[in-house]
Amino acid sequence: MNDRRNILVTGGAGFIGSHLVRHLVKQYPEYKIINLDKLTYAGNLENLRDIEEAENYRFVKADINDADALDAVFGAEAPDAVFHLAAESHVDRSIEAPLAFIDTNIRGTANLLHICRKHWQTDASTASLQAEKGAVENEKRFIHVSTDEVFGSLGDQGLFDEETRYDPRSPYSASKAASDHLARAWQHTYGMPVIVTNCSNNYGSYQFPEKLIPLMIRNILKGDQQLPVYGQGLNVRDWLLVDDHVSGLVAAFHNGKPGETYCFGGDNEWKNIDLVKKLCEIMDDKLGRARGTSAQQIRFVKDRAGHDLRYAIDAQKAKDELNWMPSQDFESGLRLTVDWYLSNTDWLEAVTSGSYLDYYNRHYTNR
Ligand code: NAD
Ligand code: TYD
């Protein structure tokens, strides 16, 4: 591949996107990174303060549903790679207000694929040429970033992998599943050099505190807030540090094959209640509280509607074909994450003021 690349990242002001943008800007000075983000409640330019002046970085505020804005960015920057992360990403919000998920995750993805194809000029003849040659010769890449939730819910046994049948069960996962199908359809029909990735639950710095780990850290820190565990807390998630997801995405970009799917996961399954108790222990230590103090804030609350029982990934294909490995063990990853939130209480306060509090009160009061 050439050294110089113009890379468009959508959703780069969000949790995973900001880690990806920072990594690309810092590690690849020969690449130009264009971050396109609508800045919803979940997008925050504070997440990228440290690199905003970098010469190889540009931010564009735009909605992926805005065809003219996308057209202008493709015209001006001629990106030859896209990492598509822009999405509505929270399951509970998708249960409360699903249509925003349809607009951004489905329609927005189709719009982005459509404009991208126009500029990359792939068409049906590219697709048949590819089929003949068995490979895409151009160096363009569209990395479609998705979730393991598209596969539905596991019982006690088994793991998701690239062959698992789709069975999405929440408005969020159904909208992501639809977007995966659209990305693959553009590959198959128009020869777009698409790679799809499906990753398990991420954790780390800059995660919006509506998601389990930062929400619990925030509430433990406040001391007088409940730690709302849905149902009995027996649901299982497979947690991966966000930096390890980012290294997987970059490996998929550099080493992955168009038309392929790669699953990333942490081999790191936790029942929610055990994870919350672990966080309480870590926070008791960090805050100098007696062991057991923070756990007194735990409350079992009304379960999430349609709550998927268990997610877990077999990431062997990514390990074999992309030479990818998660690097961080969970206990130290969690400690680092807690340290970050404790050192960034201003960030936590800023993102949880305003409309977040309306959501929080609506969602958790009388739950
Ligand atoms: P996030 O909610 O933190 O960030 C999403 C970003 O997209 C925000 O910056 C937001 O402003 C932007 N955005 C939303 N709608 C937009 C629109 N219409 N146009 C342009 N920008 C828009 O999400 P995240 O947790 O960083 O997830 C990023 C991607 O990774 C999503 O596609 C998600 O489905 C996928 N994913 C997330 C996880 C996880 O554990 N968080 C795991 C696997 C896959
Ligand atoms: P979440 O971080 O929302 O990720 P996802 O639903 O996409 O896996 O939730 C992780 C798990 O934690 C999930 O099983 C739901 C549960 N959960 C709670 O028990 N309480 C909460 O307040 C939240 C936000 C999640």
Tab-separated table of N, CA, C and O in Angstrom, residues 120-216:
chain	number	residue	atom	x	y	z
A	120	TRP	N	-15.757	6.883	-5.457
A	120	TRP	CA	-14.785	5.823	-5.759
A	120	TRP	C	-15.069	5.167	-7.105
A	120	TRP	O	-14.278	4.346	-7.585
A	121	GLN	N	-16.225	5.522	-7.658
A	121	GLN	CA	-16.609	5.037	-8.991
A	121	GLN	C	-16.546	3.524	-9.127
A	121	GLN	O	-16.063	2.996	-10.124
A	122	THR	N	-16.982	2.838	-8.116
A	122	THR	CA	-17.134	1.393	-8.274
A	122	THR	C	-18.544	1.148	-8.814
A	122	THR	O	-19.477	1.887	-8.518
A	123	ASP	N	-18.687	0.153	-9.627
A	123	ASP	CA	-20.002	-0.156	-10.173
A	123	ASP	C	-20.092	-1.658	-10.399
A	123	ASP	O	-19.205	-2.416	-9.998
A	124	ALA	N	-21.183	-2.061	-11.044
A	124	ALA	CA	-21.406	-3.500	-11.207
A	124	ALA	C	-20.243	-4.152	-11.944
A	124	ALA	O	-19.867	-5.288	-11.648
A	125	SER	N	-19.607	-3.413	-12.889
A	125	SER	CA	-18.506	-4.033	-13.636
A	125	SER	C	-17.294	-4.246	-12.716
A	125	SER	O	-16.558	-5.217	-12.855
A	126	THR	N	-17.094	-3.332	-11.743
A	126	THR	CA	-16.007	-3.540	-10.773
A	126	THR	C	-16.268	-4.827	-10.009
A	126	THR	O	-15.356	-5.605	-9.726
A	127	ALA	N	-17.559	-5.033	-9.663
A	127	ALA	CA	-17.897	-6.221	-8.878
A	127	ALA	C	-17.584	-7.490	-9.650
A	127	ALA	O	-16.979	-8.422	-9.118
A	128	SER	N	-17.943	-7.527	-10.960
A	128	SER	CA	-17.686	-8.776	-11.689
A	128	SER	C	-16.193	-8.944	-11.967
A	128	SER	O	-15.671	-10.055	-11.941
A	129	LEU	N	-15.484	-7.808	-12.165
A	129	LEU	CA	-14.036	-7.882	-12.339
A	129	LEU	C	-13.390	-8.494	-11.106
A	129	LEU	O	-12.527	-9.367	-11.175
A	130	GLN	N	-13.888	-8.025	-9.955
A	130	GLN	CA	-13.365	-8.565	-8.695
A	130	GLN	C	-13.613	-10.040	-8.579
A	130	GLN	O	-12.756	-10.793	-8.140
A	131	ALA	N	-14.849	-10.428	-8.945
A	131	ALA	CA	-15.200	-11.841	-8.832
A	131	ALA	C	-14.244	-12.671	-9.690
A	131	ALA	O	-13.758	-13.712	-9.272
A	132	GLU	N	-13.918	-12.148	-10.901
A	132	GLU	CA	-12.987	-12.873	-11.783
A	132	GLU	C	-11.605	-12.992	-11.166
A	132	GLU	O	-10.987	-14.033	-11.143
A	133	LYS	N	-11.115	-11.877	-10.646
A	133	LYS	CA	-9.751	-11.865	-10.124
A	133	LYS	C	-9.670	-12.418	-8.714
A	133	LYS	O	-8.595	-12.720	-8.225
A	134	GLY	N	-10.818	-12.491	-8.064
A	134	GLY	CA	-10.834	-13.034	-6.701
A	134	GLY	C	-10.280	-12.069	-5.672
A	134	GLY	O	-10.084	-12.419	-4.531
A	135	ALA	N	-10.003	-10.853	-6.071
A	135	ALA	CA	-9.466	-9.888	-5.101
A	135	ALA	C	-9.688	-8.479	-5.612
A	135	ALA	O	-9.857	-8.255	-6.797
A	136	VAL	N	-9.688	-7.534	-4.693
A	136	VAL	CA	-9.793	-6.132	-5.091
A	136	VAL	C	-8.396	-5.591	-5.299
A	136	VAL	O	-7.532	-5.737	-4.459
A	137	GLU	N	-8.181	-4.967	-6.455
A	137	GLU	CA	-6.831	-4.507	-6.748
A	137	GLU	C	-6.589	-3.100	-6.210
A	137	GLU	O	-5.472	-2.767	-5.875
A	138	ASN	N	-7.653	-2.284	-6.202
A	138	ASN	CA	-7.375	-0.929	-5.722
A	138	ASN	C	-7.180	-0.969	-4.214
A	138	ASN	O	-7.496	-1.931	-3.540
A	139	GLU	N	-6.657	0.115	-3.687
A	139	GLU	CA	-6.273	0.119	-2.283
A	139	GLU	C	-7.324	0.743	-1.389
A	139	GLU	O	-7.089	0.962	-0.218
A	140	LYS	N	-8.447	1.068	-1.962
A	140	LYS	CA	-9.470	1.720	-1.154
A	140	LYS	C	-10.063	0.706	-0.166
A	140	LYS	O	-10.103	-0.489	-0.438
A	141	ARG	N	-10.489	1.226	0.960
A	141	ARG	CA	-11.085	0.362	1.980
A	141	ARG	C	-12.237	1.087	2.672
A	141	ARG	O	-12.109	2.263	3.027
A	142	PHE	N	-13.328	0.361	2.896
A	142	PHE	CA	-14.438	0.875	3.699
A	142	PHE	C	-14.583	-0.082	4.877
A	142	PHE	O	-15.033	-1.215	4.713
A	143	ILE	N	-14.144	0.369	6.052
A	143	ILE	CA	-14.219	-0.486	7.252
A	143	ILE	C	-15.521	-0.163	7.969
A	143	ILE	O	-15.682	0.942	8.532
A	144	HIS	N	-16.442	-1.091	7.945
A	144	HIS	CA	-17.743	-0.897	8.591
A	144	HIS	C	-17.674	-1.486	10.001
A	144	HIS	O	-17.527	-2.699	10.171
A	145	VAL	N	-17.782	-0.597	10.996
A	145	VAL	CA	-17.543	-1.007	12.393
A	145	VAL	C	-18.863	-1.390	13.057
A	145	VAL	O	-19.756	-0.550	13.221
A	146	SER	N	-18.979	-2.665	13.427
A	146	SER	CA	-20.240	-3.124	13.994
A	146	SER	C	-20.010	-3.908	15.289
A	146	SER	O	-18.906	-3.952	15.821
A	147	THR	N	-21.086	-4.496	15.751
A	147	THR	CA	-21.144	-5.057	17.103
A	147	THR	C	-21.482	-6.541	17.065
A	147	THR	O	-22.108	-7.017	16.113
A	148	ASP	N	-21.127	-7.258	18.136
A	148	ASP	CA	-21.522	-8.672	18.239
A	148	ASP	C	-23.011	-8.813	18.549
A	148	ASP	O	-23.558	-9.916	18.484
A	149	GLU	N	-23.674	-7.689	18.884
A	149	GLU	CA	-25.089	-7.793	19.267
A	149	GLU	C	-25.971	-8.191	18.089
A	149	GLU	O	-27.098	-8.640	18.279
A	150	VAL	N	-25.440	-8.061	16.861
A	150	VAL	CA	-26.210	-8.482	15.679
A	150	VAL	C	-26.486	-9.987	15.702
A	150	VAL	O	-27.401	-10.464	15.037
A	151	PHE	N	-25.690	-10.741	16.467
A	151	PHE	CA	-25.838	-12.202	16.473
A	151	PHE	C	-26.902	-12.685	17.463
A	151	PHE	O	-27.164	-13.884	17.548
A	152	GLY	N	-27.449	-11.748	18.258
A	152	GLY	CA	-28.501	-12.138	19.189
A	152	GLY	C	-27.952	-12.477	20.547
A	152	GLY	O	-27.043	-11.800	21.036
A	153	SER	N	-28.494	-13.517	21.174
A	153	SER	CA	-28.134	-13.819	22.551
A	153	SER	C	-27.715	-15.269	22.674
A	153	SER	O	-28.391	-16.166	22.155
A	154	LEU	N	-26.607	-15.516	23.388
A	154	LEU	CA	-26.145	-16.885	23.623
A	154	LEU	C	-26.775	-17.433	24.901
A	154	LEU	O	-27.111	-16.673	25.812
A	155	GLY	N	-26.882	-18.764	24.977
A	155	GLY	CA	-27.195	-19.420	26.249
A	155	GLY	C	-25.897	-19.545	27.046
A	155	GLY	O	-24.944	-18.792	26.828
A	156	ASP	N	-25.847	-20.545	27.941
A	156	ASP	CA	-24.661	-20.681	28.787
A	156	ASP	C	-23.420	-21.067	27.996
A	156	ASP	O	-22.299	-20.775	28.402
A	157	GLN	N	-23.626	-21.782	26.885
A	157	GLN	CA	-22.500	-22.319	26.118
A	157	GLN	C	-22.368	-21.602	24.776
A	157	GLN	O	-23.302	-20.974	24.310
A	158	GLY	N	-21.188	-21.814	24.141
A	158	GLY	CA	-20.995	-21.366	22.758
A	158	GLY	C	-20.438	-19.957	22.664
A	158	GLY	O	-20.412	-19.203	23.643
A	159	LEU	N	-19.959	-19.637	21.449
A	159	LEU	CA	-19.362	-18.330	21.179
A	159	LEU	C	-19.853	-17.850	19.814
A	159	LEU	O	-20.131	-18.669	18.937
A	160	PHE	N	-19.924	-16.543	19.624
A	160	PHE	CA	-20.188	-15.993	18.295
A	160	PHE	C	-18.900	-16.016	17.481
A	160	PHE	O	-17.813	-15.761	18.015
A	161	ASP	N	-19.033	-16.276	16.163
A	161	ASP	CA	-17.907	-16.041	15.263
A	161	ASP	C	-18.442	-15.539	13.922
A	161	ASP	O	-19.639	-15.256	13.799
A	162	GLU	N	-17.577	-15.450	12.933
A	162	GLU	CA	-17.940	-14.822	11.653
A	162	GLU	C	-19.040	-15.599	10.930
A	162	GLU	O	-19.688	-15.062	10.020
A	163	GLU	N	-19.225	-16.871	11.295
A	163	GLU	CA	-20.242	-17.693	10.625
A	163	GLU	C	-21.596	-17.664	11.336
A	163	GLU	O	-22.561	-18.266	10.859
A	164	THR	N	-21.660	-17.032	12.484
A	164	THR	CA	-22.903	-17.073	13.267
A	164	THR	C	-24.033	-16.369	12.513
A	164	THR	O	-23.841	-15.299	11.930
A	165	ARG	N	-25.212	-17.018	12.551
A	165	ARG	CA	-26.387	-16.457	11.884
A	165	ARG	C	-26.837	-15.174	12.597
A	165	ARG	O	-26.809	-15.119	13.829
A	166	TYR	N	-27.260	-14.194	11.814
A	166	TYR	CA	-27.755	-12.952	12.421
A	166	TYR	C	-29.098	-13.190	13.109
A	166	TYR	O	-29.972	-13.860	12.565
A	167	ASP	N	-29.257	-12.631	14.320
A	167	ASP	CA	-30.508	-12.764	15.062
A	167	ASP	C	-30.669	-11.576	16.024
A	167	ASP	O	-30.772	-11.755	17.236
A	168	PRO	N	-30.655	-10.349	15.470
A	168	PRO	CA	-30.675	-9.171	16.360
A	168	PRO	C	-32.014	-9.062	17.072
A	168	PRO	O	-33.042	-9.411	16.503
A	169	ARG	N	-31.982	-8.549	18.311
A	169	ARG	CA	-33.197	-8.596	19.112
A	169	ARG	C	-33.570	-7.272	19.756
A	169	ARG	O	-34.611	-7.184	20.415
A	170	SER	N	-32.736	-6.245	19.632
A	170	SER	CA	-33.125	-4.908	20.137
A	170	SER	C	-33.182	-3.973	18.934
A	170	SER	O	-32.565	-4.250	17.896
A	171	PRO	N	-33.879	-2.838	19.082
A	171	PRO	CA	-33.853	-1.876	17.957
A	171	PRO	C	-32.420	-1.479	17.597
A	171	PRO	O	-32.090	-1.343	16.414
A	172	TYR	N	-31.545	-1.322	18.601
A	172	TYR	CA	-30.139	-0.993	18.297
A	172	TYR	C	-29.498	-2.101	17.461
A	172	TYR	O	-28.947	-1.838	16.378
A	173	SER	N	-29.576	-3.342	17.940
A	173	SER	CA	-28.847	-4.407	17.228
A	173	SER	C	-29.474	-4.677	15.861
A	173	SER	O	-28.757	-4.990	14.898
A	174	ALA	N	-30.813	-4.513	15.764
A	174	ALA	CA	-31.450	-4.707	14.452
A	174	ALA	C	-30.991	-3.634	13.470
A	174	ALA	O	-30.742	-3.913	12.288
A	175	SER	N	-30.822	-2.393	13.971
A	175	SER	CA	-30.378	-1.326	13.054
A	175	SER	C	-28.927	-1.549	12.640
A	175	SER	O	-28.550	-1.287	11.494
A	176	LYS	N	-28.101	-2.056	13.556
A	176	LYS	CA	-26.711	-2.346	13.191
A	176	LYS	C	-26.661	-3.534	12.224
A	176	LYS	O	-25.862	-3.543	11.277
A	177	ALA	N	-27.504	-4.532	12.449
A	177	ALA	CA	-27.534	-5.684	11.539
A	177	ALA	C	-27.898	-5.221	10.132
A	177	ALA	O	-27.270	-5.622	9.137
A	178	ALA	N	-28.910	-4.342	10.052
A	178	ALA	CA	-29.308	-3.820	8.737
A	178	ALA	C	-28.132	-3.106	8.081
A	178	ALA	O	-27.882	-3.260	6.871
A	179	SER	N	-27.384	-2.332	8.873
A	179	SER	CA	-26.260	-1.583	8.292
A	179	SER	C	-25.169	-2.542	7.811
A	179	SER	O	-24.533	-2.298	6.776
A	180	ASP	N	-24.959	-3.651	8.532
A	180	ASP	CA	-23.968	-4.645	8.079
A	180	ASP	C	-24.393	-5.226	6.722
A	180	ASP	O	-23.578	-5.400	5.811
A	181	HIS	N	-25.697	-5.521	6.620
A	181	HIS	CA	-26.200	-6.090	5.356
A	181	HIS	C	-26.044	-5.094	4.210
A	181	HIS	O	-25.690	-5.473	3.083
A	182	LEU	N	-26.306	-3.819	4.500
A	182	LEU	CA	-26.137	-2.799	3.457
A	182	LEU	C	-24.676	-2.733	3.016
A	182	LEU	O	-24.380	-2.708	1.816
A	183	ALA	N	-23.761	-2.720	3.971
A	183	ALA	CA	-22.333	-2.631	3.624
A	183	ALA	C	-21.927	-3.829	2.752
A	183	ALA	O	-21.240	-3.671	1.728
A	184	ARG	N	-22.392	-5.010	3.133
A	184	ARG	CA	-22.048	-6.209	2.329
A	184	ARG	C	-22.714	-6.162	0.954
A	184	ARG	O	-22.151	-6.630	-0.037
A	185	ALA	N	-23.929	-5.605	0.893
A	185	ALA	CA	-24.617	-5.502	-0.402
A	185	ALA	C	-23.849	-4.582	-1.340
A	185	ALA	O	-23.738	-4.857	-2.546
A	186	TRP	N	-23.299	-3.484	-0.809
A	186	TRP	CA	-22.517	-2.563	-1.655
A	186	TRP	C	-21.217	-3.249	-2.124
A	186	TRP	O	-20.751	-2.996	-3.227
A	187	GLN	N	-20.672	-4.106	-1.297
A	187	GLN	CA	-19.490	-4.882	-1.710
A	187	GLN	C	-19.866	-5.829	-2.853
A	187	GLN	O	-19.233	-5.860	-3.906
A	188	HIS	N	-20.944	-6.575	-2.615
A	188	HIS	CA	-21.320	-7.632	-3.550
A	188	HIS	C	-21.794	-7.063	-4.880
A	188	HIS	O	-21.426	-7.537	-5.948
A	189	THR	N	-22.602	-6.011	-4.797
A	189	THR	CA	-23.229	-5.488	-6.012
A	189	THR	C	-22.336	-4.511	-6.768
A	189	THR	O	-22.275	-4.556	-7.993
A	190	TYR	N	-21.676	-3.643	-6.026
A	190	TYR	CA	-20.931	-2.555	-6.683
A	190	TYR	C	-19.425	-2.700	-6.560
A	190	TYR	O	-18.684	-1.809	-6.977
A	191	GLY	N	-18.970	-3.782	-5.930
A	191	GLY	CA	-17.525	-3.956	-5.810
A	191	GLY	C	-16.860	-2.997	-4.845
A	191	GLY	O	-15.653	-2.749	-4.925
A	192	MET	N	-17.635	-2.443	-3.909
A	192	MET	CA	-17.005	-1.562	-2.897
A	192	MET	C	-16.107	-2.422	-2.010
A	192	MET	O	-16.520	-3.488	-1.555
A	193	PRO	N	-14.892	-1.982	-1.747
A	193	PRO	CA	-13.958	-2.788	-0.940
A	193	PRO	C	-14.269	-2.710	0.560
A	193	PRO	O	-13.577	-2.055	1.324
A	194	VAL	N	-15.340	-3.406	0.946
A	194	VAL	CA	-15.876	-3.309	2.308
A	194	VAL	C	-15.314	-4.418	3.194
A	194	VAL	O	-15.230	-5.578	2.776
A	195	ILE	N	-14.948	-4.058	4.397
A	195	ILE	CA	-14.621	-5.032	5.451
A	195	ILE	C	-15.566	-4.751	6.615
A	195	ILE	O	-15.727	-3.588	7.015
A	196	VAL	N	-16.208	-5.793	7.143
A	196	VAL	CA	-17.110	-5.631	8.284
A	196	VAL	C	-16.421	-6.181	9.531
A	196	VAL	O	-15.824	-7.260	9.481
A	197	THR	N	-16.493	-5.426	10.632
A	197	THR	CA	-15.967	-5.946	11.900
A	197	THR	C	-17.092	-5.977	12.928
A	197	THR	O	-17.946	-5.086	12.952
A	198	ASN	N	-17.098	-7.020	13.749
A	198	ASN	CA	-18.093	-7.139	14.830
A	198	ASN	C	-17.337	-7.333	16.133
A	198	ASN	O	-16.610	-8.319	16.288
A	199	CYS	N	-17.531	-6.400	17.045
A	199	CYS	CA	-16.743	-6.425	18.286
A	199	CYS	C	-17.652	-6.554	19.507
A	199	CYS	O	-18.800	-6.133	19.498
A	200	SER	N	-17.092	-7.123	20.562
A	200	SER	CA	-17.810	-7.243	21.835
A	200	SER	C	-17.771	-5.907	22.591
A	200	SER	O	-17.255	-4.908	22.080
A	201	ASN	N	-18.297	-5.898	23.822
A	201	ASN	CA	-18.409	-4.655	24.606
A	201	ASN	C	-17.045	-4.037	24.895
A	201	ASN	O	-16.153	-4.703	25.401
A	202	ASN	N	-16.927	-2.751	24.587
A	202	ASN	CA	-15.693	-2.007	24.863
A	202	ASN	C	-15.805	-1.277	26.199
A	202	ASN	O	-16.896	-0.902	26.629
A	203	TYR	N	-14.641	-1.039	26.817
A	203	TYR	CA	-14.597	-0.141	27.978
A	203	TYR	C	-13.320	0.675	27.889
A	203	TYR	O	-12.402	0.319	27.140
A	204	GLY	N	-13.266	1.783	28.651
A	204	GLY	CA	-12.064	2.613	28.656
A	204	GLY	C	-12.416	4.072	28.889
A	204	GLY	O	-13.562	4.410	29.243
A	205	SER	N	-11.421	4.936	28.698
A	205	SER	CA	-11.613	6.370	28.926
A	205	SER	C	-12.559	6.951	27.867
A	205	SER	O	-12.705	6.387	26.783
A	206	TYR	N	-13.170	8.074	28.182
A	206	TYR	CA	-14.047	8.825	27.273
A	206	TYR	C	-15.315	8.068	26.877
A	206	TYR	O	-15.959	8.432	25.897
A	207	GLN	N	-15.687	7.014	27.617
A	207	GLN	CA	-16.959	6.342	27.283
A	207	GLN	C	-18.097	7.099	27.954
A	207	GLN	O	-18.035	7.425	29.150
A	208	PHE	N	-19.137	7.359	27.217
A	208	PHE	CA	-20.251	8.156	27.742
A	208	PHE	C	-20.914	7.403	28.899
A	208	PHE	O	-21.246	6.222	28.759
A	209	PRO	N	-21.136	8.097	30.032
A	209	PRO	CA	-21.571	7.396	31.249
A	209	PRO	C	-23.041	6.992	31.281
A	209	PRO	O	-23.660	7.008	32.331
A	210	GLU	N	-23.549	6.584	30.128
A	210	GLU	CA	-24.836	5.886	30.063
A	210	GLU	C	-24.573	4.386	29.973
A	210	GLU	O	-25.457	3.582	30.219
A	211	LYS	N	-23.337	4.009	29.603
A	211	LYS	CA	-22.966	2.602	29.462
A	211	LYS	C	-22.521	2.079	30.831
A	211	LYS	O	-22.074	2.852	31.690
A	212	LEU	N	-22.601	0.764	31.012
A	212	LEU	CA	-22.490	0.177	32.358
A	212	LEU	C	-21.270	0.669	33.150
A	212	LEU	O	-21.421	1.164	34.277
A	213	ILE	N	-20.061	0.518	32.598
A	213	ILE	CA	-18.865	0.753	33.424
A	213	ILE	C	-18.721	2.226	33.832
A	213	ILE	O	-18.628	2.525	35.034
A	214	PRO	N	-18.758	3.184	32.885
A	214	PRO	CA	-18.625	4.575	33.352
A	214	PRO	C	-19.812	5.052	34.184
A	214	PRO	O	-19.636	5.900	35.069
A	215	LEU	N	-21.012	4.500	33.921
A	215	LEU	CA	-22.165	4.885	34.742
A	215	LEU	C	-21.945	4.462	36.197
A	215	LEU	O	-22.178	5.229	37.136
A	216	MET	N	-21.443	3.227	36.367
A	216	MET	CA	-21.208	2.742	37.731
A	216	MET	C	-20.092	3.547	38.398
A	216	MET	O	-20.197	3.923	39.566
